[in-house]
Structures are given as C-alpha cells and as structure tokens.
XYZ file of C-alpha atoms in Angstrom:
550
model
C 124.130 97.393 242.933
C 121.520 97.711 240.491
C 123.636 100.763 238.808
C 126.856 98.328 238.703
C 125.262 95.767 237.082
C 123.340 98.268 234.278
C 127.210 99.581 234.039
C 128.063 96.385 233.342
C 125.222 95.654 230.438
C 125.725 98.977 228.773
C 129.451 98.423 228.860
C 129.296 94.371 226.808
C 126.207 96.292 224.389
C 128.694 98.856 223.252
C 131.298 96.268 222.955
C 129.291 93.627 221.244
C 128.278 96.800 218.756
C 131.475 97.620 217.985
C 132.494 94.668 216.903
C 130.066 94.129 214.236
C 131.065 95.128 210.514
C 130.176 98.259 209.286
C 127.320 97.974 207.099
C 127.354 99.986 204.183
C 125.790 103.410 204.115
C 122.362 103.393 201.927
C 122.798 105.350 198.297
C 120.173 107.204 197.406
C 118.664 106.651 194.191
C 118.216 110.250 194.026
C 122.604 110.655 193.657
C 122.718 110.684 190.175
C 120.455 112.659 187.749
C 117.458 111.357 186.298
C 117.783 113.287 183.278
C 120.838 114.683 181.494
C 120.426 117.744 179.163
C 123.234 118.650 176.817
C 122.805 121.989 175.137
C 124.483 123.198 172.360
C 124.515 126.320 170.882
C 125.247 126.510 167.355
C 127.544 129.578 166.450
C 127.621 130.748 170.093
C 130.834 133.415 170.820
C 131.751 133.617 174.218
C 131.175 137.342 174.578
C 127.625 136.233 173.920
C 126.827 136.238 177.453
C 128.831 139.384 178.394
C 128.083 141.455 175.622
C 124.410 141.277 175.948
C 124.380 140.740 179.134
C 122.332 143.549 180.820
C 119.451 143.286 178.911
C 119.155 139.134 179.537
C 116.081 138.267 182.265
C 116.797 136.743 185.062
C 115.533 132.770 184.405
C 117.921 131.865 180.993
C 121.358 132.477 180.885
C 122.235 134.226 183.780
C 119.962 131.787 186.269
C 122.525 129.287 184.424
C 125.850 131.372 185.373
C 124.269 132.574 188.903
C 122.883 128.827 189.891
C 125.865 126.820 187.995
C 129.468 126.675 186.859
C 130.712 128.720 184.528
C 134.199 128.285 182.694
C 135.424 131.763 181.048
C 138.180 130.543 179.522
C 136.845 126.899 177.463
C 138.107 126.635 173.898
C 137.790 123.871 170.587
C 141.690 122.956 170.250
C 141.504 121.489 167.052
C 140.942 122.771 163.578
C 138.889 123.221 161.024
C 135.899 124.788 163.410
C 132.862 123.231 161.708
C 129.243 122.267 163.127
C 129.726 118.514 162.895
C 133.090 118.490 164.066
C 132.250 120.681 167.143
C 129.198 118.326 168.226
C 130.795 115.292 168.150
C 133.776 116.940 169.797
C 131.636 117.661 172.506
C 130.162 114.286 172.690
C 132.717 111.701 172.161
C 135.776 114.301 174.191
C 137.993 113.960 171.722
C 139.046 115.505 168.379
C 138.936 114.988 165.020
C 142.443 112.849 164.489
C 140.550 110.192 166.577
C 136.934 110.341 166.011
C 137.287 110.580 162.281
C 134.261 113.643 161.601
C 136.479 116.021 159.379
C 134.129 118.667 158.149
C 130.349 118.968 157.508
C 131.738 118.136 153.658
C 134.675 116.729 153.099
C 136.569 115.382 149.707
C 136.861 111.773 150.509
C 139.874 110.463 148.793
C 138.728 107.067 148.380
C 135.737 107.214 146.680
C 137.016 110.212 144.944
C 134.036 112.634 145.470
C 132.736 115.090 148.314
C 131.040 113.344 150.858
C 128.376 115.035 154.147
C 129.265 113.572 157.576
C 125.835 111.746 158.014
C 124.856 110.973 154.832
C 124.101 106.812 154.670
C 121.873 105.603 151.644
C 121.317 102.001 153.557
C 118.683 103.469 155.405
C 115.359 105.353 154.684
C 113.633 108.459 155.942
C 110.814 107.887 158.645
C 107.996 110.625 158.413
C 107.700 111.663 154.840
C 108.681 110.236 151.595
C 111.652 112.693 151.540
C 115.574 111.738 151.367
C 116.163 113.854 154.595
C 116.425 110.954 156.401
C 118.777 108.860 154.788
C 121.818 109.263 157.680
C 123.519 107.026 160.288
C 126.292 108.366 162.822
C 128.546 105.808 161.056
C 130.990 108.031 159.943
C 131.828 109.010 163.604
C 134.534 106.171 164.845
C 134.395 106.474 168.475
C 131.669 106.120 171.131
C 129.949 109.334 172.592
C 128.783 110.218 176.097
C 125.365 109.150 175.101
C 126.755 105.833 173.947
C 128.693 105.351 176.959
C 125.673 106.200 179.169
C 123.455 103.494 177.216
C 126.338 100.877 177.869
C 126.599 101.127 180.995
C 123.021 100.887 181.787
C 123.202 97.778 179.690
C 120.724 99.708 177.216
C 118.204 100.949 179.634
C 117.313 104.529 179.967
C 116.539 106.977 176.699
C 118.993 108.899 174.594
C 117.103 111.127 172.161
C 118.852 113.558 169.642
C 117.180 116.533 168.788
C 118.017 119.345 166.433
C 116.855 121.647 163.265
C 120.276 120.261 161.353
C 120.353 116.485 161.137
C 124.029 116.722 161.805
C 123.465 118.506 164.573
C 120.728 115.759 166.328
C 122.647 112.688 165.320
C 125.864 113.136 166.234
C 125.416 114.091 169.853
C 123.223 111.042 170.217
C 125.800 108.814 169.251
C 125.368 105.123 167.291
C 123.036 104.039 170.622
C 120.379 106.535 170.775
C 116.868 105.230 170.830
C 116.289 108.281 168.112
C 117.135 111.185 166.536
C 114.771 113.839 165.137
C 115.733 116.912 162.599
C 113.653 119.451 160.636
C 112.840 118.183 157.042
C 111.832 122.282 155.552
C 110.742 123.168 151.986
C 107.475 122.390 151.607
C 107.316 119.590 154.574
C 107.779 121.526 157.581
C 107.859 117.970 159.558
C 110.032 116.582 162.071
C 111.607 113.623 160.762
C 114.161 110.384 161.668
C 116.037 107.678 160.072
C 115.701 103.896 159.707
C 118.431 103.781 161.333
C 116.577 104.316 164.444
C 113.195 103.958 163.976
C 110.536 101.810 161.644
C 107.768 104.559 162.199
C 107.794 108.220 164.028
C 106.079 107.498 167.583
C 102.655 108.805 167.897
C 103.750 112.217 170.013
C 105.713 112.987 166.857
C 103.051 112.691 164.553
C 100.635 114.773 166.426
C 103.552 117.651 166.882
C 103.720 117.516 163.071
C 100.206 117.626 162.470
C 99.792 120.828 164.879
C 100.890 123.085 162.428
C 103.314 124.977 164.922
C 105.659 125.692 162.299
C 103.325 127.828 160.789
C 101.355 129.640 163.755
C 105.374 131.062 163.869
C 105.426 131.925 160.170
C 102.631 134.451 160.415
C 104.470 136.815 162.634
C 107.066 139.059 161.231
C 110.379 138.986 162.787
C 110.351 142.244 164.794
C 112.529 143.095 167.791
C 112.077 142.130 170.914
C 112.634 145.705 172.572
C 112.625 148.798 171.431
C 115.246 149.027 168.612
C 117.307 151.803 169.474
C 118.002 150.014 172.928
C 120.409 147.909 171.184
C 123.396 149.657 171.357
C 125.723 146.588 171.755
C 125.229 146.362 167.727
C 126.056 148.062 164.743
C 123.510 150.168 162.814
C 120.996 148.070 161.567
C 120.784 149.272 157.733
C 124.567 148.568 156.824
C 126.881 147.027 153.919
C 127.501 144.192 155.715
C 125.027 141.895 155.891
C 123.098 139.709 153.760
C 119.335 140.140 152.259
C 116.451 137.688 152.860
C 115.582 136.991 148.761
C 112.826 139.484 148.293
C 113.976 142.209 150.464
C 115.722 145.508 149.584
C 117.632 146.271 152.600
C 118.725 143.642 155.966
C 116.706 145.675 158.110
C 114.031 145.210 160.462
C 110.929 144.413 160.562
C 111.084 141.267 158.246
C 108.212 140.596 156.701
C 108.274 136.504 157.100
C 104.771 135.945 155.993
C 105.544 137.189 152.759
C 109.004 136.075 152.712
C 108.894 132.194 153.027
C 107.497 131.794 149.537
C 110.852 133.205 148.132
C 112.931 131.385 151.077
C 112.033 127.858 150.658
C 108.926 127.995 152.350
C 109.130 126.147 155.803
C 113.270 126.503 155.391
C 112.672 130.477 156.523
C 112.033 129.058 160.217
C 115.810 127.829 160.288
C 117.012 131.105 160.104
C 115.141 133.167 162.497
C 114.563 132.986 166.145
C 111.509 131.327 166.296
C 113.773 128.673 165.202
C 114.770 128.287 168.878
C 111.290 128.627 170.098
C 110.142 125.769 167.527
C 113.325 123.696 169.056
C 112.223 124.292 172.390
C 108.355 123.046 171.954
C 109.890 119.810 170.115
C 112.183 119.309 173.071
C 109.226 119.445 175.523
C 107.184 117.468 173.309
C 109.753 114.841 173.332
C 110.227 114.879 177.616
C 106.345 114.297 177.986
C 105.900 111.640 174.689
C 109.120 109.644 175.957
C 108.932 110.137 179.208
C 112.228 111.074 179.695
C 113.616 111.604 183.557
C 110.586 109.168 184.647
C 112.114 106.018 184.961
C 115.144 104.082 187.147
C 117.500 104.992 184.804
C 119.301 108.599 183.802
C 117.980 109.475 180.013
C 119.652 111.826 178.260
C 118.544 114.626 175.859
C 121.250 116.133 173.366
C 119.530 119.373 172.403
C 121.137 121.641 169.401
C 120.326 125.171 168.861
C 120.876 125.999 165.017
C 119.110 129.435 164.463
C 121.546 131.414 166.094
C 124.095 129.814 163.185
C 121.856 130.815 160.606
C 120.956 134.364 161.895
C 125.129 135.136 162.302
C 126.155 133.737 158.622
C 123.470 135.925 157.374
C 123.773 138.971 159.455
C 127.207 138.568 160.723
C 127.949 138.798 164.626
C 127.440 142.386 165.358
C 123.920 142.987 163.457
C 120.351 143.921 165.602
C 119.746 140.743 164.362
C 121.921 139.253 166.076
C 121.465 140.228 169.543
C 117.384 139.665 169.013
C 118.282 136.439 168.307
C 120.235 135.552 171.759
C 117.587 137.980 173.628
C 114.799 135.741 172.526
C 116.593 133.073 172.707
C 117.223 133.683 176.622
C 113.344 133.547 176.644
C 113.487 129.769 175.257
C 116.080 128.975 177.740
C 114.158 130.189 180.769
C 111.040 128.669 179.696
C 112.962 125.294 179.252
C 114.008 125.310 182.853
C 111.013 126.385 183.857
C 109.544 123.036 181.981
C 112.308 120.811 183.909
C 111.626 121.962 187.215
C 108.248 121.689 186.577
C 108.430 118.278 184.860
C 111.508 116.582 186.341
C 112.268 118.460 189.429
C 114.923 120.765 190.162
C 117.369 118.690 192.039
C 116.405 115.635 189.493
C 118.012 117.014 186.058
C 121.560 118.165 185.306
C 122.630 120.555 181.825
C 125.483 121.538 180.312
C 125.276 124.549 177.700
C 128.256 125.435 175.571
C 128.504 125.749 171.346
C 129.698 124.226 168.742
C 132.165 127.016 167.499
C 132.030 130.449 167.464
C 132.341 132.880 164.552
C 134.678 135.545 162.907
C 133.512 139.450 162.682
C 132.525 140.322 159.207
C 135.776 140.698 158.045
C 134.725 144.034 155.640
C 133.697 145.438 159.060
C 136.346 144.881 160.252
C 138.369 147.190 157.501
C 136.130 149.798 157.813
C 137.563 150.128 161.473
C 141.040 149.530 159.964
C 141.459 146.445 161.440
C 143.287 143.569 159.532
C 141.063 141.575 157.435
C 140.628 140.132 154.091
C 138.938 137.508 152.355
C 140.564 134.672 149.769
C 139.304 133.636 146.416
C 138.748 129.794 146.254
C 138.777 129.827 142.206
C 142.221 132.000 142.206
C 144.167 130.122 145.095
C 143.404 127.326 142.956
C 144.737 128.485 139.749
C 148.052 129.517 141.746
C 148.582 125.683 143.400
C 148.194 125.037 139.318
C 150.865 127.476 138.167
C 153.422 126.292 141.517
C 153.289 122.411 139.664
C 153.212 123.628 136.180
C 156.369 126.187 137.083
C 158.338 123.388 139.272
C 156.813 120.011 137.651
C 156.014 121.372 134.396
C 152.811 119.710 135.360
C 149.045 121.207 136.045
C 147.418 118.143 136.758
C 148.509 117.143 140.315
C 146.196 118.662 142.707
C 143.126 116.324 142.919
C 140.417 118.367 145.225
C 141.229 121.593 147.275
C 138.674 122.221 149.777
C 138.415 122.832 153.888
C 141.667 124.543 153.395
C 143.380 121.423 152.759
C 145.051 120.576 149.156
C 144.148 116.175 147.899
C 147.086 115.618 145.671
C 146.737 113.062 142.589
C 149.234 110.783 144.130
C 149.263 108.351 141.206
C 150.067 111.123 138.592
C 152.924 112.045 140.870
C 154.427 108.532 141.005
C 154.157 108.095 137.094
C 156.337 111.425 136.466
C 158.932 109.998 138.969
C 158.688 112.075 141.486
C 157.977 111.740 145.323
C 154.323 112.892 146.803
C 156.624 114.206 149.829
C 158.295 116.394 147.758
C 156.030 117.549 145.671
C 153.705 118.813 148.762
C 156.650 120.255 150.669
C 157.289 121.921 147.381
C 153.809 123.509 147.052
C 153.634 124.519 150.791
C 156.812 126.548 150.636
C 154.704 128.226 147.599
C 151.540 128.626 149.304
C 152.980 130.183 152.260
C 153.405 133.022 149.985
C 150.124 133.760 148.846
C 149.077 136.905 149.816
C 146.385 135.871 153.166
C 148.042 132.388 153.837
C 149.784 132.506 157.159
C 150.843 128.856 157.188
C 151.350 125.396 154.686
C 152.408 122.163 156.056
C 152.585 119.119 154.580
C 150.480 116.163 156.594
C 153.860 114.821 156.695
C 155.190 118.085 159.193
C 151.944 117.779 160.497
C 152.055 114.265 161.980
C 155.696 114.371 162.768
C 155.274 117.544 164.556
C 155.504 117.950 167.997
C 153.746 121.642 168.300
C 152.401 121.635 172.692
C 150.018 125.026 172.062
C 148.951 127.191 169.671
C 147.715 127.333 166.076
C 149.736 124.737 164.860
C 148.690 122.259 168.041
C 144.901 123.079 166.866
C 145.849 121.770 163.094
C 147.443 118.844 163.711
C 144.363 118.228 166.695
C 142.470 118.223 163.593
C 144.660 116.134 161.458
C 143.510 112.543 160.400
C 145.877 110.583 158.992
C 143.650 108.598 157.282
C 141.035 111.295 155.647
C 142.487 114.362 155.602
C 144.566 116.096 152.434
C 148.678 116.281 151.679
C 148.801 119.784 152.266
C 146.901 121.950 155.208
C 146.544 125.673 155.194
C 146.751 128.587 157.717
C 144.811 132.255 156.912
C 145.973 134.827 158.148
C 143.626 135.935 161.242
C 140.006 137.382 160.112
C 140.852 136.022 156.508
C 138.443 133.605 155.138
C 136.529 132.141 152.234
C 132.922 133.260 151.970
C 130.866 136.162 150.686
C 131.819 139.720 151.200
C 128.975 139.851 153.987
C 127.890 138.092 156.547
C 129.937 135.784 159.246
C 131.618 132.287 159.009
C 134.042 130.502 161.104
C 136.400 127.192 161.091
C 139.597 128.574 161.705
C 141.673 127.868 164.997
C 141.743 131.843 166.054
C 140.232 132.891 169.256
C 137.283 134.317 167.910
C 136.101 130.861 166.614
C 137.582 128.674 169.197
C 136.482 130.610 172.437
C 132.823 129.481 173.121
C 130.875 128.964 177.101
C 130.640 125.656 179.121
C 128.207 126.301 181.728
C 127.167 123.067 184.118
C 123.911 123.374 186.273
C 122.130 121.273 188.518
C 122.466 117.775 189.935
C 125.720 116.835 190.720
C 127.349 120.646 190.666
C 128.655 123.024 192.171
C 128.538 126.795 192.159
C 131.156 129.109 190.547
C 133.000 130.651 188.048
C 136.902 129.954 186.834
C 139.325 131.654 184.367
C 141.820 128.541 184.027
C 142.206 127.633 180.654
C 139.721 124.149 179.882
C 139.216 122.295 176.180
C 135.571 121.385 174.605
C 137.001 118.001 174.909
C 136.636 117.515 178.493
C 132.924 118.016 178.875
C 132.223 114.400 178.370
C 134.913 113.025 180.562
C 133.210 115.128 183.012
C 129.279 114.400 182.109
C 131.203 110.874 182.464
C 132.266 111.440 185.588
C 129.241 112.852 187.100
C 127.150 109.829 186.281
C 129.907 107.025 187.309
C 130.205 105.980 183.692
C 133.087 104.988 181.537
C 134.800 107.552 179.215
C 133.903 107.277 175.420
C 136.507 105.193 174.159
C 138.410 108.152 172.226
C 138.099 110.529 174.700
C 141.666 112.274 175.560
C 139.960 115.621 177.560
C 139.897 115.827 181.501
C 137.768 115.749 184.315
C 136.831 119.686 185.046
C 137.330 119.044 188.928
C 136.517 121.943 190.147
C 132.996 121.940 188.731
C 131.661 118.577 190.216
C 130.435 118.288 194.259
C-alpha cells in the first residue's frame, strides 16, 4: 500500500512539473568576448605566412593558424588598393562606392585641390603643439564595426584606435571611439590624438611618452634576427633593387640606425624598421592596462595597425632580407601580444582577427631581370599624351583638370563652353588611353556605373567607383606596371598580388580550421558583427563567414 500510494505522488509531481513553462536557460556572461582585437597588417601578402613559414616560432602566426581559422583564399574586391581604403574596408564591410574613403590623397573636385582622408582643421592636436593631430574620421560616410559595437551597447564599453599612421588608427575606430592614438616622428617621437576625441592625453599616455622607449630602440642597429645566410626565401641582400636609407652606400645589412636617424628625420626612422612593430606592441599593452580594456561588463574593442612592415616593403621591395626580418620579428611581437592577453584578459575572454590592408606588387625591375612582364609608367609623360589626345581631337589642351590615382578630373566647364559633351569627350580620351603603351584598360565613370561586370578586374574598379568623388575617366595597368620609383615595392592595383592578403579569426566565439573558398575583406565585419550579436555597419554589403563562427 505504502508503494501505491508513493506511485501515486511521484506520478501527480512529474505531472504537475511538466506542466510548468520552461524557464529560460541562464546565458553566461562569459558568451561573448570581453575584448575584441582587430589586427591589421599593413602591406601584408598572403604568401607571407607560407613563404616564411618554417622559420616562424611556434606562439605568433602559426599559434594563430593552428588555434584559429584561417581563410586561404580572402581578397580586397575593389580598386585602387590603398592603406586608408583597405582599413576602413575592413571596418565598415563595405567598399569604397559606399563608404566614400577614395585614396590616402585624392583630387577633390569640389574644392579643386588634393585633399588626405583624415585631414580636419576644426580640431587640434592633443600631446604636442604639432599639426599631427588635426584629423576626424569625417570623411568616412558609413558606420564601422567599432561604431556599431558602441551603439549597441548604448555607448558603454571602450573602442581605442591605435596605429604608427594616423590613418591607419582612426579609421578602424570609427566616428565613436573613445580615442585614437598615432605616432607624431621628427623631432617629437610622442604618441599623440585629436580634439576630436580627447581635451588632454590620459595620464598612461603621458608617462609612455615620457619613457623614452622610442629611443632605447634607436640605439640598436637593425641587424638580422638569424644568421643571414639562413634566409634563403629572399633575394641577395646587396642588389639593384632596393632603396638606400639617406646616408648609406648600399641597402644592405647591418643598418647603422644610431647614426642614421639624424639624416632620416630623426624619430621618423622607427616607422620604417621593425622595431616599429615592437614600439606598436608596447603602446598596445600600455593602452589594455591604462584603459582597462576587457575589465568591465561590456566587450571593448582594440583596432590595432601594423605599419612597419609597409614601410620596410616600399623601401626594400617584397623579396629583400629585409623583408623577411621584418615578418620574423614581427612574429616575435605577435606571440608576445598573446602572451599579454592570456595573461591579462584570459584566453577564453578575448577574440582577434588578423588580416592586411593590401598587399604589394614584386619590384617590377626584378621582375624583368627574370623575364617576367613588367614595366613602370611615367606620370609627367601619360600626362602630356591625355594633352596631345584633346589638342589632336578638340584642338584643345586645357581639358584635363587633375590626373592622379589613375583616374583622369576633366574641366567640365571648359568642355561645355566649346560645345561639346563631357561624355564624349571622356569616351573619346579612353579609346586613346587604352593605347598607351602599359594601359590595359580606360572607362569612362559613365561605362563604369552603367556596367554590369559580376567578377574580375573590371568588378574591382567599379567596387571602387564613387559616383560622387571619383574622376571621368579610370585607368587599368597592365599587370606588374605601376607608377613609382625604379626600386622598391608599391601596390593599389586590383591584381592578385595586391588584392590577396590573410583573415585569420582566433579565440572566443571560433572555431578551428582552414578553407580555400573564395571570401572578400568586406565580410570580416559582418562577421565580428555577428559574433558579438550586433547590428551590421550601416554600409556593409559583405557576408557572414559561416563556417568560421561556433
């Protein structure tokens, strides 16, 4: 009897249980990452991490690829391939025909002059008397993932921009951030911000500034990491094609830096050598202990540029000793910054993405000497030929207004006076162009817009079409063919060489892995978005990377 009637109890408790509503399941705090840290490389080539990889430790890059996601097949689908345009890219996951940042420079047709993407005179530099600091992000149209991440925490949590460029720290950190810090060289050697951010620099800045770590780096001359002749995944290292540190005979190493700087704009010299990086990386920690960042309730974010390794491959040119020190030491940096997040964060608290900006081109005289297509245009003579084209069809010379980015301004008010039709007059110069020796394509904005082009060189050029900024006339090089000194590397174009960069994810929130499908810069921020249950920047047109997230 007394087991009947226990029957009977358990029998109405399960019942009575399962009638009750299901109350939700508790969320961890812990879900989303208490710190965000977006890495970009300046100048970074994909073949980067393949290239050098055997002699990379174990704790930078490849703890990134081994412990993370990888994407082997992530390209910039959009040209021209310029720093500025490739950070805010990144951030706001979208391209240039929506988010407005054409160039680094760009002629602005309006005000009639050449204009820099972050220059803003309303506001004053904060930490020396210099005019560094007179930027804004204002130029940028559309919201970034930064922005988006301050929004929707209805302003709470940190966004701080950091980078040797300005460009390079304020973009990334959007029109939000609570600040954004660049190197001010020459004689300064100081860390510095805008009003736009900031009334004063915050007391963690000022004693970073005053601890003379800029020059404790500028006593060492820049020898190589390892033994010299273990580099055999570059060139030779005296050649004819790179470029000479003023006061130096030959590009070879060691360089003597201590001696150097003086003829190198003093403080400037640190830009464009590794310890660039290393300086980068002791600001960056500096900034996680002074702000706190990945303390509170709410994710912060840290948009971290790398602008050495851009310096190091103009000057040197992608396959130089130089070069491959660079990335070497650089995988140092990188392991010691994770090393500083687990330590300071905690491993499972922080998530990074790492990809670059843009890549670069081979030195194109290199190139030849391996009788490989390559050339290199004259600025000053393509210019005189757009001349003769009007004065030969229009009996005019004066109808070309600025040429510059590879893109032709035309004087659109001269045009009208003669009687004649802007349209035709650019479709007439692009059919002219096109047969310039080293121009593989001219279109008029007018083909460009109307032009439906799904893939391809043409889809990257009309990616990086804005109606509103950009010139009458866009131009094509040939592949390898560009506008710059006879030594040394560049990049902009839409070839594979500058487009083809790593996205690497890591830590909170993702999986690991490797793929080969074919992904966009664009659709890192949809994903960072994603990840922390945020709305898209409002421009944004990339995907989410699925396969990436848990």
């Amino acid at each position: 009897m007394n087991f009947f009637i226990k029957s009977i109890l358990l029998f109405f408790t399960v019942y009575i249980s399962s009638c009750k509503p299901n109350t939700p399941k508790q969320i961890s705090k812990n879900q989303k990452p208490k710190l965000v840290v977006g890495i970009v490389v300046d100048q970074m080539r994909y073949d980067y991490l393949t290239r050098f990889e055997d002699k990379y430790g174990e704790g930078g890059f490849k703890r990134l690829i081994r412990e993370g996601f990888s994407l082997e097949n992530a390209h910039f689908n959009y040209i021209p391939t310029y720093t500025a345009v490739g950070h805010t890219s990144v951030y706001t996951g979208t391209t240039p025909d929506h988010h407005g940042i054409i160039g680094n420079h760009w002629y602005d047709k309006f005000e009639k002059k050449m204009i820099y993407c972050v220059d803003d005179n309303n506001y004053k530099t904060i930490g020396n008397d210099s005019k560094g600091g007179k930027k804004s992000p204002y130029r940028m149209l559309t919201t970034t993932v930064t922005d988006q991440l301050r929004l929707a925490q209805n302003m709470m949590g940190k966004t701080i921009g950091i980078g040797i460029k300005d460009r390079s720290a304020i973009l990334p950190a959007g029109h939000t951030a609570n600040a954004a810090y660049w190197f001010d060289g020459g004689s300064k050697g100081q860390w510095i911000s805008s009003s736009f951010y900031l009334d004063k620099l915050p007391d963690w800045v000022i004693e970073f500034n005053a601890s003379e770590k800029a020059d404790e780096y500028l006593k060492q001359p820049w020898e190589t990491l390892y033994d010299i002749n273990s580099y055999t995944e570059s060139i030779q290292d005296d050649n004819n094609f790179e470029q000479v540190f003023k006061g130096e005979n030959k590009p070879i190493f060691p360089h003597d830096i201590p001696n150097l700087r003086g003829q190198n704009n003093n403080y400037s010299i640190i830009k464009a050598i590794p310890a660039g990086n290393s300086f980068t990386t002791d600001f960056a920690k500096a900034a996680i202990i002074g702000e706190e960042l990945g303390k509170g309730e709410f994710t912060d974010f840290l948009a971290l540029s790398y602008s050495s390794t851009d310096y190091v491959g103009h000057q040197f040119g992608v396959d130089s000793k130089e070069i491959q020190d660079t990335y070497l030491r650089f995988d140092k940096d990188l392991e010691s910054l994770l090393l500083f997040l687990d330590e300071r964060i905690g491993q499972d608290n922080y998530t990074v993405f790492l990809t670059a900006d843009h890549a670069a081109v081979q030195v194109p005289n290199y190139l030849k000497s391996v009788k490989i297509p390559a050339n290199y245009l004259s600025a000053d003579k393509f210019s005189d030929y757009v001349n003769q084209i009007t004065k030969k069809y229009f009996n005019s010379d004066d109808f070309v207004e600025n040429i510059s980015n590879l893109q032709i301004f035309l004087k659109k008010e001269t045009i009208e006076k003669k009687k004649l039709t802007v349209d035709h007059v650019a479709k007439t110069i692009a059919e002219n162009a096109v047969l310039y020796q080293g121009i593989y394509k001219a279109l008029t904005a007018k083909e460009v817009l109307n032009g439906s082009f799904k893939k391809g060189i043409l889809n990257n050029l009309k990616n990086g079409y804005n109606q509103k900024l950009s010139g009458d006339i866009l131009l094509v090089p040939n592949p390898s063919t560009i506008i710059y000194p006879k030594k040394g590397s560049t990049h902009g174009s839409g070839y594979s060489y500058d487009t083809h960069v790593p996205i690497i994810f890591y830590g909170n929130g993702i999986l690991k892995g490797s793929s080969k499908k074919a992904y966009k810069i664009t659709d890192i921020a949809p994903t960072i978005s994603n990840l922390l249950r945020i709305e898209f920047p409002n421009g944004t047109n990339g995907e989410i990377i699925e396969e990436v997230l848990k």
